[in-house]
Tab-separated table of C-alpha atoms in Angstrom:
chain	number	residue	atom	x	y	z
A	190	GLU	CA	146.001	91.633	112.503
A	191	PRO	CA	142.671	91.848	110.620
A	192	PRO	CA	139.613	92.887	112.681
A	193	ALA	CA	137.295	90.073	113.719
A	194	THR	CA	133.999	91.874	113.066
A	195	ALA	CA	132.630	94.855	111.197
A	196	THR	CA	132.375	96.736	114.487
A	197	ASP	CA	136.043	96.079	115.244
A	198	PHE	CA	136.926	97.261	111.751
A	199	ARG	CA	134.974	100.485	112.190
A	200	GLN	CA	136.531	101.230	115.572
A	201	LYS	CA	140.038	100.470	114.348
A	202	PHE	CA	139.510	102.584	111.239
A	203	GLN	CA	138.251	105.521	113.305
A	204	THR	CA	141.267	105.287	115.609
A	205	LEU	CA	143.675	105.336	112.677
A	206	VAL	CA	141.911	108.327	111.146
A	207	ARG	CA	142.004	110.300	114.393
A	208	ARG	CA	145.743	109.665	114.749
A	209	ALA	CA	146.343	110.685	111.153
A	210	VAL	CA	144.314	113.872	111.565
A	211	GLU	CA	146.146	114.740	114.767
A	212	HIS	CA	149.507	114.380	112.985
A	213	GLN	CA	148.250	116.427	110.031
A	214	THR	CA	149.271	113.799	107.504
A	215	PHE	CA	146.327	114.527	105.220
A	216	LYS	CA	146.183	117.204	102.599
A	217	LYS	CA	143.543	119.886	102.693
A	218	GLY	CA	140.133	118.378	101.889
A	219	GLU	CA	141.108	114.797	102.619
A	220	VAL	CA	140.144	115.014	106.276
A	221	GLU	CA	136.590	115.975	105.313
A	222	THR	CA	136.438	113.083	102.859
A	223	VAL	CA	137.507	110.627	105.531
A	224	ARG	CA	134.908	112.039	107.888
A	225	ARG	CA	132.264	111.498	105.228
A	226	ILE	CA	133.429	107.903	104.909
A	227	ILE	CA	133.130	107.352	108.659
A	228	ASP	CA	129.684	108.951	108.701
A	229	HIS	CA	128.515	106.707	105.886
A	230	ILE	CA	129.821	103.612	107.664
A	231	GLU	CA	127.837	104.683	110.713
A	232	VAL	CA	124.703	105.111	108.586
A	233	VAL	CA	125.067	101.605	107.186
A	234	SER	CA	125.598	100.196	110.689
A	235	LEU	CA	122.565	101.994	112.075
A	236	LYS	CA	120.440	100.774	109.185
A	237	ARG	CA	121.372	97.171	109.876
A	238	SER	CA	120.715	97.662	113.591
A	239	ALA	CA	117.297	99.125	112.822
A	240	GLU	CA	116.549	96.033	110.740
A	241	GLY	CA	117.210	93.844	113.777
A	242	PHE	CA	120.879	92.979	113.340
A	243	ASN	CA	121.779	92.723	117.022
A	244	LYS	CA	122.884	90.086	119.502
A	245	VAL	CA	119.441	89.688	121.129
A	246	ASN	CA	117.608	88.844	117.902
A	247	PHE	CA	120.486	86.663	116.751
A	248	SER	CA	120.488	84.711	120.018
A	249	ILE	CA	116.722	84.242	119.952
A	250	GLY	CA	116.866	83.037	116.358
A	251	VAL	CA	119.581	80.485	117.086
A	252	LEU	CA	117.892	79.222	120.251
A	253	ASN	CA	114.553	78.872	118.470
A	254	CYS	CA	116.158	76.726	115.772
A	255	PHE	CA	117.703	74.485	118.425
A	256	PHE	CA	114.342	74.331	120.222
A	257	ILE	CA	112.468	73.218	117.098
A	258	CYS	CA	115.110	70.582	116.326
A	259	TRP	CA	114.909	69.285	119.892
A	260	ILE	CA	111.111	69.045	119.821
A	261	LEU	CA	111.168	67.307	116.437
A	262	GLY	CA	113.681	64.726	117.669
A	263	ALA	CA	112.406	64.130	121.191
A	264	TYR	CA	108.688	64.939	120.963
A	265	PRO	CA	107.525	64.828	117.318
A	266	GLU	CA	103.918	64.532	118.470
A	267	HIS	CA	104.050	68.180	119.603
A	268	ILE	CA	105.717	69.827	116.603
A	269	TRP	CA	102.341	70.867	115.163
A	270	LEU	CA	101.675	72.879	118.332
A	271	VAL	CA	105.057	74.616	118.053
A	272	TYR	CA	104.179	75.565	114.486
A	273	LEU	CA	100.772	76.907	115.496
A	274	ILE	CA	102.029	78.958	118.453
A	275	GLU	CA	105.025	80.444	116.657
A	276	SER	CA	103.019	81.222	113.524
A	277	PHE	CA	100.702	83.447	115.560
A	278	TYR	CA	103.723	85.569	116.467
A	279	MET	CA	105.969	85.417	113.421
A	280	ILE	CA	103.387	85.960	110.679
A	281	PRO	CA	101.744	89.062	112.240
A	282	ARG	CA	105.202	90.412	113.125
A	283	LYS	CA	106.336	90.127	109.533
A	284	PHE	CA	103.061	91.659	108.341
A	285	TYR	CA	103.759	94.691	110.508
A	286	ASN	CA	107.152	95.095	108.829
A	287	MET	CA	105.677	94.567	105.370
A	288	TRP	CA	103.004	97.167	106.020
A	289	ARG	CA	105.704	99.699	106.893
A	290	ALA	CA	107.983	98.720	103.989
A	291	LYS	CA	109.303	101.476	101.708
A	292	PRO	CA	109.003	102.592	98.979
A	293	LEU	CA	105.997	100.287	98.447
A	294	ASN	CA	103.727	98.642	100.991
A	295	GLN	CA	104.230	94.848	100.850
A	296	ALA	CA	101.056	93.775	102.650
A	297	LEU	CA	99.637	92.223	99.483
A	298	TYR	CA	102.479	89.700	99.493
A	299	TYR	CA	100.255	87.751	101.871
A	300	LEU	CA	97.988	86.901	98.919
A	301	ASP	CA	100.685	84.627	97.488
A	302	PHE	CA	100.097	80.877	97.514
A	303	CYS	CA	102.578	80.002	100.260
A	304	TRP	CA	101.006	82.522	102.616
A	305	PHE	CA	97.495	81.432	101.622
A	306	THR	CA	98.437	77.848	102.460
A	307	ASN	CA	99.765	78.777	105.889
A	308	PHE	CA	96.671	80.840	106.720
A	309	ILE	CA	94.418	77.888	105.878
A	310	THR	CA	96.663	75.593	107.934
A	311	MET	CA	96.578	77.907	110.941
A	312	ALA	CA	92.798	78.215	110.711
A	313	THR	CA	92.349	74.436	110.415
A	314	LEU	CA	94.615	73.621	113.369
A	315	THR	CA	92.955	76.321	115.454
A	316	TYR	CA	89.543	74.878	114.581
A	317	ILE	CA	90.741	71.407	115.604
A	318	VAL	CA	92.038	72.721	118.952
A	319	ILE	CA	88.829	74.639	119.693
A	320	SER	CA	86.726	71.612	118.761
A	321	GLY	CA	88.755	69.438	121.124
A	322	ILE	CA	88.532	71.920	123.994
A	323	PHE	CA	84.770	72.339	123.748
A	324	GLY	CA	84.008	68.745	122.803
A	325	LEU	CA	82.697	69.589	119.349
A	326	GLU	CA	82.366	66.841	116.771
A	327	LEU	CA	84.697	67.338	113.839
A	328	ASN	CA	83.576	65.764	110.574
A	329	ALA	CA	85.808	62.839	109.621
A	330	GLY	CA	85.471	63.671	105.941
A	331	PHE	CA	86.722	67.203	106.589
A	332	ARG	CA	89.782	65.853	108.398
A	333	GLU	CA	90.632	63.495	105.554
A	334	VAL	CA	90.188	66.083	102.788
A	335	MET	CA	92.310	68.668	104.581
A	336	PHE	CA	95.023	66.071	105.183
A	337	LYS	CA	95.060	65.151	101.489
A	338	CYS	CA	95.272	68.808	100.442
A	339	ALA	CA	98.090	69.434	102.905
A	340	MET	CA	100.005	66.311	101.914
A	341	GLY	CA	100.430	67.300	98.284
A	342	VAL	CA	100.890	71.014	98.883
A	343	PHE	CA	103.260	70.815	101.864
A	344	CYS	CA	105.483	68.054	100.497
A	345	GLY	CA	105.236	69.280	96.919
A	346	VAL	CA	104.950	73.046	96.520
A	347	LEU	CA	106.365	74.248	99.839
A	348	ALA	CA	109.133	71.642	100.039
A	349	CYS	CA	110.337	72.474	96.520
A	350	ALA	CA	109.983	76.212	97.189
A	351	ASN	CA	112.518	75.821	100.003
A	352	ILE	CA	115.051	74.662	97.461
A	353	ALA	CA	114.088	76.877	94.525
A	354	LEU	CA	113.451	80.291	96.088
A	355	PRO	CA	116.674	82.237	96.800
A	356	PHE	CA	115.168	84.345	99.594
A	357	VAL	CA	114.361	81.301	101.745
A	358	ALA	CA	117.404	81.529	103.995
A	359	CYS	CA	118.427	81.093	107.612
A	360	LEU	CA	119.224	84.557	108.984
A	361	PHE	CA	118.896	84.220	112.731
A	362	HIS	CA	118.589	87.955	113.457
A	363	ASP	CA	116.078	88.828	110.725
A	364	VAL	CA	112.452	88.074	111.618
A	365	ASN	CA	111.322	88.753	108.044
A	366	THR	CA	113.691	86.214	106.520
A	367	MET	CA	113.170	83.683	109.313
A	368	THR	CA	109.397	83.950	108.871
A	369	GLY	CA	109.850	83.273	105.164
A	370	LEU	CA	111.855	80.173	106.058
A	371	PHE	CA	109.297	79.227	108.717
A	372	ILE	CA	106.242	79.230	106.421
A	373	HIS	CA	108.049	77.166	103.773
A	374	LEU	CA	109.877	74.645	105.978
A	375	MET	CA	107.653	74.083	109.009
A	376	PRO	CA	104.535	72.810	107.171
A	377	PRO	CA	106.537	69.966	105.539
A	378	VAL	CA	108.057	69.193	108.949
A	379	VAL	CA	104.568	69.037	110.486
A	380	MET	CA	103.385	66.780	107.661
A	381	TYR	CA	106.394	64.534	108.247
A	382	THR	CA	105.179	63.897	111.795
A	383	PHE	CA	101.577	63.427	110.609
A	384	VAL	CA	102.611	60.739	108.121
A	385	TRP	CA	105.349	58.915	109.988
A	386	HIS	CA	104.502	59.610	113.662
A	387	HIS	CA	100.693	59.774	113.608
A	388	ASP	CA	100.439	57.031	116.248
A	389	LYS	CA	102.340	59.179	118.765
A	390	ILE	CA	100.212	62.207	117.897
A	391	VAL	CA	96.951	60.323	118.460
A	392	GLU	CA	98.278	58.929	121.750
A	393	ALA	CA	99.299	62.401	122.982
A	394	TRP	CA	96.244	64.255	121.611
A	395	PRO	CA	93.391	61.693	121.415
A	396	SER	CA	90.658	64.336	121.515
A	397	LEU	CA	92.152	66.392	118.682
A	398	PHE	CA	93.473	64.090	115.991
A	399	ASP	CA	92.140	61.067	114.188
A	400	PHE	CA	94.304	59.488	111.494
A	401	SER	CA	92.171	56.391	110.989
A	402	TYR	CA	92.098	57.072	107.250
A	403	LEU	CA	95.835	56.343	107.181
A	404	GLU	CA	95.211	52.841	108.502
A	405	TYR	CA	93.138	51.651	105.534
A	406	GLY	CA	95.447	53.387	103.082
A	407	LEU	CA	95.236	56.443	100.893
A	408	THR	CA	95.836	56.635	97.164
A	409	TYR	CA	98.009	59.423	95.790
A	410	PHE	CA	96.759	59.165	92.204
A	411	GLY	CA	93.449	58.061	90.798
A	412	GLY	CA	89.972	59.358	91.460
A	413	ALA	CA	88.550	62.652	92.617
A	414	ASP	CA	89.263	61.797	96.248
A	415	SER	CA	92.965	61.047	95.771
A	416	ILE	CA	95.704	63.133	97.379
A	417	ALA	CA	96.817	64.545	94.033
A	418	SER	CA	93.272	65.568	93.094
A	419	CYS	CA	92.569	67.255	96.436
A	420	SER	CA	95.916	69.085	96.358
A	421	THR	CA	95.299	70.212	92.779
A	422	ALA	CA	91.822	71.478	93.674
A	423	PHE	CA	93.277	73.384	96.624
A	424	TYR	CA	95.906	74.993	94.398
A	425	PHE	CA	93.420	76.010	91.722
A	426	THR	CA	91.157	77.539	94.355
A	427	TRP	CA	93.933	79.976	95.173
A	428	TRP	CA	94.942	80.322	91.513
A	429	VAL	CA	91.483	81.504	90.444
A	430	ILE	CA	91.176	83.914	93.375
A	431	TYR	CA	94.596	85.449	92.712
A	432	VAL	CA	94.041	85.803	88.967
A	433	CYS	CA	90.698	87.506	89.592
A	434	PHE	CA	92.300	89.916	92.053
A	435	MET	CA	95.133	90.823	89.703
A	436	LEU	CA	93.179	91.099	86.445
A	437	VAL	CA	89.661	92.023	87.539
A	438	GLY	CA	90.412	93.677	90.875
A	439	GLY	CA	93.167	95.877	89.458
A	440	GLY	CA	96.045	94.342	91.383
A	441	ILE	CA	98.293	94.363	88.338
A	442	ASP	CA	98.104	98.179	88.162
A	443	LEU	CA	98.811	98.958	91.824
A	444	PRO	CA	102.660	99.252	91.677
A	445	LYS	CA	102.836	100.916	88.247
A	446	LYS	CA	104.634	104.261	88.117
A	447	PHE	CA	102.532	105.566	85.238
A	448	ASN	CA	98.820	105.595	84.478
A	449	ALA	CA	97.311	104.292	81.240
A	450	ASP	CA	97.385	107.815	79.762
A	451	GLY	CA	101.104	108.158	80.503
A	452	SER	CA	100.737	110.521	83.440
A	453	PRO	CA	102.803	109.823	86.588
A	454	ALA	CA	101.074	107.622	89.149
A	455	GLN	CA	101.574	107.444	92.898
A	456	PRO	CA	101.915	103.721	93.599
A	457	LYS	CA	101.535	102.558	97.178
A	458	TYR	CA	101.251	98.761	97.122
A	459	ASP	CA	103.518	96.070	95.729
A	460	THR	CA	102.642	92.475	94.797
A	461	VAL	CA	104.621	89.234	94.685
A	462	PHE	CA	104.164	89.136	90.921
A	463	HIS	CA	105.808	92.531	90.433
A	464	SER	CA	108.544	91.741	92.945
A	465	THR	CA	109.360	88.442	91.226
A	466	MET	CA	109.435	90.117	87.828
A	467	ARG	CA	111.802	92.804	89.110
A	468	ASP	CA	114.082	90.155	90.618
A	469	GLY	CA	114.889	88.711	87.205
A	470	ALA	CA	111.825	86.848	85.931
A	471	CYS	CA	111.117	89.773	83.599
A	472	ILE	CA	114.480	89.253	81.877
A	473	ALA	CA	113.812	85.543	81.286
A	474	ILE	CA	110.183	85.950	80.189
A	475	GLY	CA	110.986	88.972	78.060
A	476	LYS	CA	113.912	87.296	76.316
A	477	PHE	CA	112.640	83.772	75.718
A	478	ILE	CA	108.861	84.256	75.490
A	479	ARG	CA	107.997	87.870	74.694
A	480	GLY	CA	111.001	88.668	72.475
A	481	ARG	CA	111.844	91.960	74.203
A	482	SER	CA	115.265	93.549	74.294
A	483	ARG	CA	117.226	93.787	77.530
A	484	ALA	CA	116.738	97.564	77.582
A	485	GLU	CA	112.961	97.149	77.330
A	486	ASN	CA	112.957	94.597	80.127
A	487	LEU	CA	115.041	96.850	82.389
A	488	THR	CA	112.637	99.726	81.734
A	489	LEU	CA	109.684	97.542	82.725
A	490	MET	CA	111.500	96.439	85.869
A	491	GLU	CA	112.123	100.058	86.796
A	492	THR	CA	108.550	101.239	86.172
A	493	ASN	CA	106.545	98.076	87.055
A	494	MET	CA	104.675	98.529	83.771
A	495	PHE	CA	104.149	94.805	83.192
A	496	ASP	CA	101.137	93.949	81.070
A	497	LYS	CA	98.474	91.252	81.366
A	498	ILE	CA	100.316	88.940	78.993
A	499	ASP	CA	103.332	89.018	81.321
A	500	PHE	CA	101.068	88.122	84.212
A	501	CYS	CA	99.372	85.282	82.329
A	502	VAL	CA	102.743	83.819	81.356
A	503	TYR	CA	103.901	84.122	84.966
A	504	MET	CA	100.800	82.366	86.301
A	505	ILE	CA	101.021	79.569	83.734
A	506	LEU	CA	104.655	78.945	84.701
A	507	HIS	CA	103.663	79.099	88.385
A	508	MET	CA	100.945	76.519	87.742
A	509	ILE	CA	103.279	74.169	85.876
A	510	ALA	CA	105.890	74.357	88.643
A	511	ALA	CA	103.325	73.866	91.430
A	512	LEU	CA	101.559	70.917	89.829
A	513	GLY	CA	104.888	69.335	88.915
A	514	ALA	CA	105.970	69.604	92.562
A	515	ILE	CA	102.680	68.078	93.770
A	516	TYR	CA	102.844	65.153	91.356
A	517	VAL	CA	106.547	64.367	91.811
A	518	SER	CA	107.903	65.573	95.152
A	519	GLY	CA	104.621	65.144	97.018
A	520	PHE	CA	104.189	61.598	95.750
A	521	LEU	CA	107.761	60.573	96.602
A	522	CYS	CA	107.493	62.069	100.109
A	523	PHE	CA	104.250	60.164	100.643
A	524	LYS	CA	105.778	56.875	99.519
A	525	SER	CA	109.284	57.075	100.968
A	526	ILE	CA	110.409	58.267	104.368
A	527	ILE	CA	113.977	58.337	103.036
A	528	PHE	CA	113.059	60.753	100.246
A	529	PHE	CA	111.048	62.854	102.720
A	530	ARG	CA	114.081	63.131	104.995
A	531	LEU	CA	116.330	63.969	102.058
A	532	MET	CA	113.999	66.802	101.013
A	533	LEU	CA	113.925	68.224	104.534
A	534	GLY	CA	117.680	67.832	104.895
A	535	ALA	CA	118.360	69.491	101.535
A	536	SER	CA	116.027	72.358	102.433
A	537	ILE	CA	117.850	72.955	105.713
A	538	VAL	CA	121.331	72.762	104.174
A	539	ILE	CA	120.447	75.152	101.340
A	540	ALA	CA	118.810	77.631	103.736
A	541	VAL	CA	121.890	77.579	105.984
A	542	VAL	CA	124.254	78.069	103.046
A	543	ARG	CA	122.219	81.043	101.822
A	544	GLY	CA	122.314	82.520	105.296
A	545	ALA	CA	126.061	81.960	105.516
A	546	ASN	CA	126.525	83.775	102.210
A	547	ARG	CA	124.533	86.709	103.533
A	548	TYR	CA	126.509	86.920	106.784
A	549	THR	CA	129.746	86.675	104.823
A	550	TYR	CA	128.597	89.628	102.759
A	551	TYR	CA	127.735	91.598	105.908
A	552	THR	CA	131.176	91.100	107.404
A	553	THR	CA	133.437	91.306	104.334
A	554	LYS	CA	131.804	93.202	101.482
A	555	MET	CA	128.886	95.286	102.700
A	556	TYR	CA	130.871	98.347	103.839
A	557	SER	CA	133.183	98.457	100.831
A	558	ARG	CA	130.268	98.258	98.402
A	559	ALA	CA	128.312	100.875	100.319
A	560	LEU	CA	131.298	103.228	100.213
A	561	ARG	CA	131.919	102.632	96.530
A	562	LYS	CA	128.279	103.389	95.805
A	563	GLU	CA	128.375	106.537	97.918
A	564	PHE	CA	131.566	107.821	96.272
A	565	ALA	CA	130.892	106.462	92.779
A	566	GLU	CA	131.159	109.887	91.177
A	567	GLN	CA	134.514	110.654	92.750
A	568	LEU	CA	135.850	107.225	91.798
A	569	ALA	CA	134.655	107.649	88.223
A	570	GLN	CA	136.537	110.947	87.973
A	571	SER	CA	139.758	109.476	89.301
A	572	ASP	CA	142.354	107.569	87.291
A	573	GLY	CA	141.543	104.549	85.180
A	574	GLY	CA	142.670	102.018	87.750
A	575	ALA	CA	140.268	103.264	90.406
A	576	LYS	CA	137.420	103.346	87.936
A	577	GLU	CA	138.055	99.801	86.798
A	578	GLY	CA	138.292	98.624	90.386
A	579	TYR	CA	134.916	100.111	91.107
A	580	THR	CA	133.393	98.427	88.089
A	581	ARG	CA	134.672	94.974	89.018
A	582	LEU	CA	133.657	95.092	92.659
A	583	THR	CA	130.143	96.363	92.073
């Protein structure tokens, strides 16, 4: 009977090995090899446990998802508060992990647009809460402009990012992955309640929110005060800041393994641009735009030696995708509650499927691939069949 979990597999495998060793059924040297295999399985298990793969984190992750769904269905007027409270835990917790990431510090990932958007959202909601508590007058124009910026960005850029970005997945045990899902999915959910349940929000929080501008109607296109214009201005505010940091502030050189004179560098910090390029964007840009060979692209991915032209191409493509999302997805979400629900539903389904794929890998393929990688040299020196098997599975 096959083992139900990876832990059961490991325990059953260890038992079989002990019995075999006791009966001396292995040739000389094979016992040590099996012990190395067991040790490596233990290393992989401990690594996953250190990353948070345990029943406590898994249970908390599942329960939190049920909690958010319950609040959204039963009390949509309070979902913004859930977002605000949880963001003050999840985002700093992920930052702590990113700061300690190896081999490169990932703290500068927080300069990316999605993080920038969530920081502004947290600051705005906090300002609204503080103003309500202390009876401070909040400018009506400020409320309307921030709503317009959020409408296009949340329902455009972030909603489409949920579908397009492969790392946005539902992994209940992993706070890093769940925070990535949180910052991309929760803002559109909050905006859904602002647009379609604003009456309940005003009734529950009369001293905090005022959606009177929704009563006389907002225009998505047309004029400098339209939703599309405000969202575009918000995006380009970040775009200019990020470009200046990367090109003028030296951000593009931080992860490089070699200095301009060819001497080895000691990189410490990574950026989202370099990470995205290493994850495959370099292959596409190099092949279709820059005309580089695959070998050249792989070398750049290994050394992080991307140039300013690569970065400019990346930012232009980023801009096209973001503005396209604002003008299409944002507009449709603003006009149609059905389309808005479809976008949220598609985002959830895709995130769950990605998470299911990852858990399937953990329980069926992770150990075999780890072992094949560890014993690649021995497998390569064995007969042709073993070598071919290794090639196919990895």
